[in-house]
Coordinates of C-alpha atoms and ligand atoms in Angstrom, one line a residue:
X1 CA -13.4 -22.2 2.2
X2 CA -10.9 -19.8 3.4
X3 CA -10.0 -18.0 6.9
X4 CA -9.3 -14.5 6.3
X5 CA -6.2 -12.6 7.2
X6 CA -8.0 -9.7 7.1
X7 CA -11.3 -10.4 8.8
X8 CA -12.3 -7.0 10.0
X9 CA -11.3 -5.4 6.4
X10 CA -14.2 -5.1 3.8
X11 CA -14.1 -2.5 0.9
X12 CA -12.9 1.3 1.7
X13 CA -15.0 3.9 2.4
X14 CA -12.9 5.7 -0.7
X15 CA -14.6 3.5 -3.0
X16 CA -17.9 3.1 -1.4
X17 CA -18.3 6.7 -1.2
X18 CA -17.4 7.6 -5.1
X19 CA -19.6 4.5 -5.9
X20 CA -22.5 6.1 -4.0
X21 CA -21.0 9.3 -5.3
X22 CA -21.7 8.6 -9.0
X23 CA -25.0 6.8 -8.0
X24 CA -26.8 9.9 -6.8
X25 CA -25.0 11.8 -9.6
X26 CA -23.4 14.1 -7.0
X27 CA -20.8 16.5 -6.8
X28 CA -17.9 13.9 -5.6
X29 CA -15.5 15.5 -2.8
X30 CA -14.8 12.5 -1.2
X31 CA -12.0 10.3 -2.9
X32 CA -8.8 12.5 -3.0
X33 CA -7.6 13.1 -6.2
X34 CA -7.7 16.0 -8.7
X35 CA -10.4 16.3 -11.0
X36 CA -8.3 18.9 -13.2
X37 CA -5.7 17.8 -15.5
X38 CA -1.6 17.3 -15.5
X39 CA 0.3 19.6 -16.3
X40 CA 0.6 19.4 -20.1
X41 CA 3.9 18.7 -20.4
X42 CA 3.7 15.6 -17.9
X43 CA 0.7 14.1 -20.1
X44 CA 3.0 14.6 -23.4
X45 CA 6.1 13.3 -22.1
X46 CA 4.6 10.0 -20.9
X47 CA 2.9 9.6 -24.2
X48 CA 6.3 10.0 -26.0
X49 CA 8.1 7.9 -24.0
X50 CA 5.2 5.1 -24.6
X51 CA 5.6 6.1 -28.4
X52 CA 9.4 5.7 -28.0
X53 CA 8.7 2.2 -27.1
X54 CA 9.5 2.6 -23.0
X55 CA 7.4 0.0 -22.1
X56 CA 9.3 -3.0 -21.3
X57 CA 10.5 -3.7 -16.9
X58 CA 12.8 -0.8 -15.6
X59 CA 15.3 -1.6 -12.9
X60 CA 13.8 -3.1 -9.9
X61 CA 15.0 0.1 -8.1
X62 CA 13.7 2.4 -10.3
X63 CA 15.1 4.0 -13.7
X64 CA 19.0 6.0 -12.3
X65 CA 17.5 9.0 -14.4
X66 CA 14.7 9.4 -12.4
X67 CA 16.1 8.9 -8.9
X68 CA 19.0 11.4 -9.9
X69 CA 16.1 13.8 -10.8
X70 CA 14.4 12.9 -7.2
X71 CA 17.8 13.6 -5.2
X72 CA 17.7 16.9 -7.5
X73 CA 14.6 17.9 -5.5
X74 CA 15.2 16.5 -2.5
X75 CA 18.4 18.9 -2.3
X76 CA 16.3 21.6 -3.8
X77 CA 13.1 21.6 -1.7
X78 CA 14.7 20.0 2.0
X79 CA 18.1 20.9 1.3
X80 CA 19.6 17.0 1.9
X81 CA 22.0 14.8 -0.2
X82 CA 20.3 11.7 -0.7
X83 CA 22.1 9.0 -3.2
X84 CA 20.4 7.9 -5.5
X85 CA 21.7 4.4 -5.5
X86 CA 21.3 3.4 -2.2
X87 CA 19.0 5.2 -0.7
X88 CA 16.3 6.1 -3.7
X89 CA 13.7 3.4 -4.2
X90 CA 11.2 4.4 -7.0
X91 CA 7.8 2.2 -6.3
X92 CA 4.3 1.6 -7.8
X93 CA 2.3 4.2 -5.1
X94 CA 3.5 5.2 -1.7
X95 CA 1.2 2.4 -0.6
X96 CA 3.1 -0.3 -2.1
X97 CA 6.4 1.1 0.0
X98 CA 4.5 1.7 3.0
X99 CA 3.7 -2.3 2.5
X100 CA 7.1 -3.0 1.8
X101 CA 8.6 -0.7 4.7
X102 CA 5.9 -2.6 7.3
X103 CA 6.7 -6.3 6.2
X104 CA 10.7 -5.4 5.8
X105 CA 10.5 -4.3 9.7
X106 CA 8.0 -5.7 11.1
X107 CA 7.6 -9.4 13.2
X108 CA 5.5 -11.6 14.7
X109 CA 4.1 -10.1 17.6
X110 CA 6.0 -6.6 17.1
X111 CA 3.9 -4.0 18.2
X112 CA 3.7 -0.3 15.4
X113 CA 2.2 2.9 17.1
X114 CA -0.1 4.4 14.9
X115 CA -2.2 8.1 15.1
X116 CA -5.8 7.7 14.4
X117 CA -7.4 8.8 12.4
X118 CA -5.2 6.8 10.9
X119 CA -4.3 6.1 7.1
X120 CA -6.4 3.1 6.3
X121 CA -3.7 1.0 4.3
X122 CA -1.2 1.1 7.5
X123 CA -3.2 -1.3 9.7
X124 CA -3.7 -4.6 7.3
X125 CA 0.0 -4.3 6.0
X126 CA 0.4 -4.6 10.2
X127 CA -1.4 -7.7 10.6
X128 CA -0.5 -8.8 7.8
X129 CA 3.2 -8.7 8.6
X130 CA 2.5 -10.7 12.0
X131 CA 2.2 -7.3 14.2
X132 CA -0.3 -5.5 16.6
X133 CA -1.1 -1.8 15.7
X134 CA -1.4 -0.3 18.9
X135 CA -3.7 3.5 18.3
X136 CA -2.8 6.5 19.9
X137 CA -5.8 9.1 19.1
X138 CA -4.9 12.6 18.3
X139 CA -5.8 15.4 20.1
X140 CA -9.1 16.5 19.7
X141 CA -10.0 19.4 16.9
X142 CA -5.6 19.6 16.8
X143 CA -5.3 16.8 15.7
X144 CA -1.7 17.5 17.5
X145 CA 0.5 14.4 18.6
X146 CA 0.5 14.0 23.0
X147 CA 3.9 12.7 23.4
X148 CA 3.6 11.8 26.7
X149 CA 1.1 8.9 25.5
X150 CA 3.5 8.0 22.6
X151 CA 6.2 7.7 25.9
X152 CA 3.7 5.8 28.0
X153 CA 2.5 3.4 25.0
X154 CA 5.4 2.4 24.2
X155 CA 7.3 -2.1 25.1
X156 CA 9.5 -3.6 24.8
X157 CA 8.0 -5.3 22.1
X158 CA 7.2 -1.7 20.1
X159 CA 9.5 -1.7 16.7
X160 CA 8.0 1.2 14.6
X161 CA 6.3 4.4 15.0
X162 CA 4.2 5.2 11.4
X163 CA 3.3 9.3 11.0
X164 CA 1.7 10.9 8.4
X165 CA 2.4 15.0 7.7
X166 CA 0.4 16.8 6.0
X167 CA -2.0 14.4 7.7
X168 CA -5.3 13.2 5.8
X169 CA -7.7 13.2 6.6
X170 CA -7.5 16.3 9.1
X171 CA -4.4 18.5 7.7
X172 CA -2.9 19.2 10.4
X173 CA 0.7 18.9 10.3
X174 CA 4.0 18.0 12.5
X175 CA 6.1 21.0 13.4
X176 CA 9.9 20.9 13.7
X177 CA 9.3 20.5 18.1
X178 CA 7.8 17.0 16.7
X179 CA 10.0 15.5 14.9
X180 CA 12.7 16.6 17.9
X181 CA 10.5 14.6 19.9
X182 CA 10.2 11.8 17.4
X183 CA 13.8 11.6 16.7
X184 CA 14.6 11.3 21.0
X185 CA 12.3 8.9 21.5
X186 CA 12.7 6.5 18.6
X187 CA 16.6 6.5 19.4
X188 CA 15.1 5.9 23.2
X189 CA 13.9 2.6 22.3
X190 CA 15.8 2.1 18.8
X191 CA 12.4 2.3 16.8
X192 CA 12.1 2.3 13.3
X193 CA 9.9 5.1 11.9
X194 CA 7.8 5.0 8.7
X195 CA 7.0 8.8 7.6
X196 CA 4.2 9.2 4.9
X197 CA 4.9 12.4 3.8
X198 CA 3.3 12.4 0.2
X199 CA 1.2 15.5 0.4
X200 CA 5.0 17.4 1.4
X201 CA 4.6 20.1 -1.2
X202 CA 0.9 21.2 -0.3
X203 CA 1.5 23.1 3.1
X204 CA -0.1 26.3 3.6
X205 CA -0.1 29.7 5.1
X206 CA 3.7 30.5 4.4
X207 CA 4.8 27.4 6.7
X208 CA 7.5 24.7 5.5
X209 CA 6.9 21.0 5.6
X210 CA 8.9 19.5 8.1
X211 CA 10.2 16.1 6.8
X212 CA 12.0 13.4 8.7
X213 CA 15.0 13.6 6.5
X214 CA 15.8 17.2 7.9
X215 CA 16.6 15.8 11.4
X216 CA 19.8 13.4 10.8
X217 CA 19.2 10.8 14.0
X218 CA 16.0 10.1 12.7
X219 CA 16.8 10.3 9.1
X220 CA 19.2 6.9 10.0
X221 CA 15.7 5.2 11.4
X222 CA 13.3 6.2 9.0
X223 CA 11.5 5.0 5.7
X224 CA 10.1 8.5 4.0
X225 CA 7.6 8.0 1.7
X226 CA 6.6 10.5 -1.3
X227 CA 4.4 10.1 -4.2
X228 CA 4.0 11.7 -7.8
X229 CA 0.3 10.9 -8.1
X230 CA -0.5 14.0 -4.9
X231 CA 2.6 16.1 -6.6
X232 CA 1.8 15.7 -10.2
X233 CA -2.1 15.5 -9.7
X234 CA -1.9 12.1 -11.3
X235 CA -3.0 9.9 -8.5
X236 CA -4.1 7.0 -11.2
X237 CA -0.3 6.5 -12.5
X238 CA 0.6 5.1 -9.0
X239 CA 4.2 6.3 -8.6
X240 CA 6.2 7.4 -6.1
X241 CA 9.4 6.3 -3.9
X242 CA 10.9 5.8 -0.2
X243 CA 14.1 7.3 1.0
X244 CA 15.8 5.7 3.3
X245 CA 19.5 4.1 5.1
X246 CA 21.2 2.2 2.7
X247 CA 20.5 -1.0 5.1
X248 CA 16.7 -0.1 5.3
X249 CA 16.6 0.6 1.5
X250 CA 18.5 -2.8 1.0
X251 CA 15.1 -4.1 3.2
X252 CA 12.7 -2.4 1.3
X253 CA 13.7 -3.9 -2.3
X254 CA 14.0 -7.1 -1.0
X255 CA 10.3 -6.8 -0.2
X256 CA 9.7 -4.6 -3.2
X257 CA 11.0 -6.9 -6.1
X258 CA 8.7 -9.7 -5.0
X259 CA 5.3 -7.5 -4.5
X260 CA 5.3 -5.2 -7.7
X261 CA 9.4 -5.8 -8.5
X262 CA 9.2 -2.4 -10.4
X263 CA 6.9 0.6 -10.9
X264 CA 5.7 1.4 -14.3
X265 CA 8.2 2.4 -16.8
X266 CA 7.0 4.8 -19.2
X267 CA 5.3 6.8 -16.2
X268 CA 9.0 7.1 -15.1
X269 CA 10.2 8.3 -17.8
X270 CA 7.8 11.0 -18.3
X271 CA 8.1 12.3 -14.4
X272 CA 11.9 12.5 -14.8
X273 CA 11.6 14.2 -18.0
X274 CA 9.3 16.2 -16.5
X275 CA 11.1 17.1 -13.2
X276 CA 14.3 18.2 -14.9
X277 CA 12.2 21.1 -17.2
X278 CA 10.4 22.0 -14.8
X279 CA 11.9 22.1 -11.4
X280 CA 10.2 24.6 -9.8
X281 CA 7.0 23.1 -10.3
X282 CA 6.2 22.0 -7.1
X283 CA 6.7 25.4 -5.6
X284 CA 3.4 26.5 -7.1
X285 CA 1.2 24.1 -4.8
X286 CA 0.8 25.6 -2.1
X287 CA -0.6 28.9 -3.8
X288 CA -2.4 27.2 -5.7
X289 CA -4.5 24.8 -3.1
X290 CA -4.5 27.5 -0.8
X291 CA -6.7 29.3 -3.2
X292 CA -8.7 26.3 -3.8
X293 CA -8.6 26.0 0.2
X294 CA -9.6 29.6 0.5
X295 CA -12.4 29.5 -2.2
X296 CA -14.2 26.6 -0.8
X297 CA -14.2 27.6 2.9
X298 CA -15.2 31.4 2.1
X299 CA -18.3 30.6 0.0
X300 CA -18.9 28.3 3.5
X301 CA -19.0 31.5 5.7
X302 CA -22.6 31.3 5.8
X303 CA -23.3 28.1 6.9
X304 CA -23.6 25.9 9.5
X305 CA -20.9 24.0 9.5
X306 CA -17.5 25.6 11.4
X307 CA -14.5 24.7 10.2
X308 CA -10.7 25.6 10.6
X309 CA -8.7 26.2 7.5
X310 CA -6.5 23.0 6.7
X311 CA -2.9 23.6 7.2
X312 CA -1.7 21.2 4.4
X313 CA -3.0 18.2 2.4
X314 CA -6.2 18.8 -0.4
X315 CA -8.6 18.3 2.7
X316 CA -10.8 20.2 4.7
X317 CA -12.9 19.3 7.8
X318 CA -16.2 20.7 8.4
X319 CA -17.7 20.3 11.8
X320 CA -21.5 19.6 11.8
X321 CA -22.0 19.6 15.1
X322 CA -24.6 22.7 15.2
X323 CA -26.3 20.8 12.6
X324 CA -27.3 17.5 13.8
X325 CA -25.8 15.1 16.2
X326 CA -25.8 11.7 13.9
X327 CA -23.1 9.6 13.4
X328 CA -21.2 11.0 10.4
X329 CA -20.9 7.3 8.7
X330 CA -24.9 8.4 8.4
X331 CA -24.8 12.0 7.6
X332 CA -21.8 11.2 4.8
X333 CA -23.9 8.9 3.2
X334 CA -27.6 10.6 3.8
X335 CA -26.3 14.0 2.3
X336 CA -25.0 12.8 -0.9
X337 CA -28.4 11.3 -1.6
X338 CA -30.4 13.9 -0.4
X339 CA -27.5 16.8 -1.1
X340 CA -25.4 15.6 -3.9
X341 CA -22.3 16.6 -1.8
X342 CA -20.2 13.0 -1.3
X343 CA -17.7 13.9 1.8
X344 CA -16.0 10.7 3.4
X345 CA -16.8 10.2 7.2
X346 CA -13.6 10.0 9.6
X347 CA -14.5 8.3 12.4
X348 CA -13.8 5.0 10.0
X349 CA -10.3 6.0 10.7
X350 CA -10.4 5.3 14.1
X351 CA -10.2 2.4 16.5
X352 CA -12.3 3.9 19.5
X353 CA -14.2 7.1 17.4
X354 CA -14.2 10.2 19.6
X355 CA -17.4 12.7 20.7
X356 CA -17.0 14.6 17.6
X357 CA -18.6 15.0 14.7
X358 CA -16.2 15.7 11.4
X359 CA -16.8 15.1 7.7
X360 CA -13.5 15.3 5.4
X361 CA -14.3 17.3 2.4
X362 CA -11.5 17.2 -0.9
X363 CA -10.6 20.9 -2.4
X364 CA -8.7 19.1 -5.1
X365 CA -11.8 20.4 -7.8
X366 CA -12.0 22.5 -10.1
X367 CA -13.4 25.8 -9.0
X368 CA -17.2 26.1 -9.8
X369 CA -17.6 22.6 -8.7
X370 CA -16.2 23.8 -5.1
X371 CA -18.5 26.4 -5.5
X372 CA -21.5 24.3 -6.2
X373 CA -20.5 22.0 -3.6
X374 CA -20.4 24.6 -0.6
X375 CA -23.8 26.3 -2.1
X376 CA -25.4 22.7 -1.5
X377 CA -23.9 22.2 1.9
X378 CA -24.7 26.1 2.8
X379 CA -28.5 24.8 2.5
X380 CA -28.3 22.0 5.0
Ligands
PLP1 C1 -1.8 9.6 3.8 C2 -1.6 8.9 2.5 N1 -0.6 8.0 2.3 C3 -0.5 7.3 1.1 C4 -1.4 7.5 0.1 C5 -1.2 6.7 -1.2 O1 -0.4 7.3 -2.1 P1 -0.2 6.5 -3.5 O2 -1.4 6.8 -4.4 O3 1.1 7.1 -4.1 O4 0.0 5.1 -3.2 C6 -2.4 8.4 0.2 C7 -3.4 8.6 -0.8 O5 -4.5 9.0 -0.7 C8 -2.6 9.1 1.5 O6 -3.6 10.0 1.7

């Protein structure tokens, strides 16, 4: 009937996992989004602004009031000047700009260096642009970046390098050294870079986020992508935006207005609203997850899993190695029914899977649930 152009994609592990999740009625830690609330003021502004009858399409490009508000905090939190008009693009979901940045850029037969485990939504928009992903692994347990294989991967037919800090699923992320050596050797070859950076403002341990728009020379090659649904702990409103070059952002629309052609309008109200009250709000994340990160891996100290504390994103690793050797596609799925802990499995986002044995676990819960979770997994 039809040939798939996506032969090799069936449905994520996000949504098998919360299916199997709420199945077995167990504690969910797999899918990673917040089960706590807004902030309170978010949740009234949008439904005033839907009240107020904001409901009809906003500019393709996003409402002006909310991308001034965006440069606001991109001056406030990485200290650059970004304009708002041509190089603020406010979309449905980071996802929906990383599709837009990969079909804007990419050709037939182009080749994109990707970092597995690798964000499962980069690959199809690849192949579905005409282009070959071609998967550099991350160090082992580091999860660190070997530049000398980016070097040696690298054609004449390579056009874009896609990186992820604070990285999910392992939360590890870039340091300034880097993005130095992202910067030289994307102006090496005159490679486009896509930079998901939408868990920015949960970095822990007293260390900054490094984005791509604090090193100029690569700032002029790169889409950066944010979202409001990691920020704002409203993952279901979909909403975030790519900053880019005026000539990449003039790209990126014309992709844009023909996928979504706007993001939702009274969701954009309500951030921007929201954002110019409360500036500083972002500032409390990383306290605040750090805690959550702190919480959940303490009452883990007794276990068998070993883990490293997450350097940024809502995600920990646990390393079950002393506990069995099984595949953790198995395990992931054998503990929440015998458990009732749901954790998602990362090998599925590899190519080649290395020797190692790592389940992603999300601290984005409310407190006793993280609790109850790492008593469960303490008994295994
Ligand atoms: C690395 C990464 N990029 C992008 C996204 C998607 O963001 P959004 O919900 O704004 O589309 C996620 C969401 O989980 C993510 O983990």
């Amino acid at each position: 009937m039809i040939a798939s152009k996506l032969p090799a994609v069936g449905t994520t592990i996000f949504t098998r996992m919360s299916a199997l999740a709420n199945e077995c009625n167990a504690l969910n830690l797999s899918q990673g989004f917040p089960d706590f609330d807004a902030p309170q003021a978010l949740l009234e502004a949008m439904a005033r602004h839907v009240r107020a009858g904001h409901n009809q399409y906003a500019p393709m490009a996003g409402l002006l009031y909310l991308r001034e508000q965006i440069a606001a905090q991109l001056l406030q939190y990485r200290g650059v000047s970004c304009d708002p008009d041509s190089e603020i693009t406010v979309l449905p979901g980071a996802t929906e700009g990383i599709f837009c940045a990969v079909m804007a850029c990419v050709g037939h037969g182009d080749e994109v260096i990707v970092f597995d485990p690798c964000y499962d939504s980069y690959e199809p928009a690849i192949v579905l642009a005409g282009g070959r992903a071609i998967h550099i692994p991350l160090a082992l347990h580091s999860f660190g970046i070997d530049w000398q294989r980016v070097a040696a991967a690298i054609t004449p037919r390579t056009r874009l390098i896609m990186v992820n800090s604070p990285h999910n699923p392992s939360g590890a992320t870039l340091s300034a050294e880097d993005l130095l050596q992202l910067q030289a050797v994307a102006e090496q070859h005159n490679l486009l870079v896509i930079s998901d950076e939408v868990y920015e403002h949960l970095v822990f341990d007293g260390k900054q986020h490094q984005s791509a728009l604090q090193f100029p020379a690569l700032r002029r090659r790169s889409f950066v992508l944010f979202s409001f649904g990691k920020t704002f702990s409203v993952t279901g409103w979909k909403t975030g935006y790519c900053v880019a070059p005026p000539a990449l952002t003039t790209e990126l629309r014309k992709v844009h207005q023909f996928v979504c052609f706007v993001a939702v309008t009274p969701v954009q109200y309500a951030v921007a609203d929201f954002i110019a009250v409360e500036p500083d709000y972002p500032a409390t994340l990383p306290e605040f997850y750090q805690r959550k990160r702190d919480l959940f891996c303490h009452a883990l100290q007794d276990s068998r899993f070993t883990l490293t504390p997450s350097a940024g994103t809502y995600f920990q690793l646990l390393d079950y190695s002393a506990i069995s050797g099984a595949p953790d596609a198995q395990l992931a799925v054998e503990w929440t029914r015998q458990h009732g802990v749901a954790s998602i499995p990362i090998s599925i986002f590899y190519e080649e899977p290395p020797a190692q044995h790592y389940l992603r676990f999300c601290f984005a819960k409310n407190d006793q649930v993280l609790l109850d979770a790492a008593a469960r997994l303490c008994a295994i």
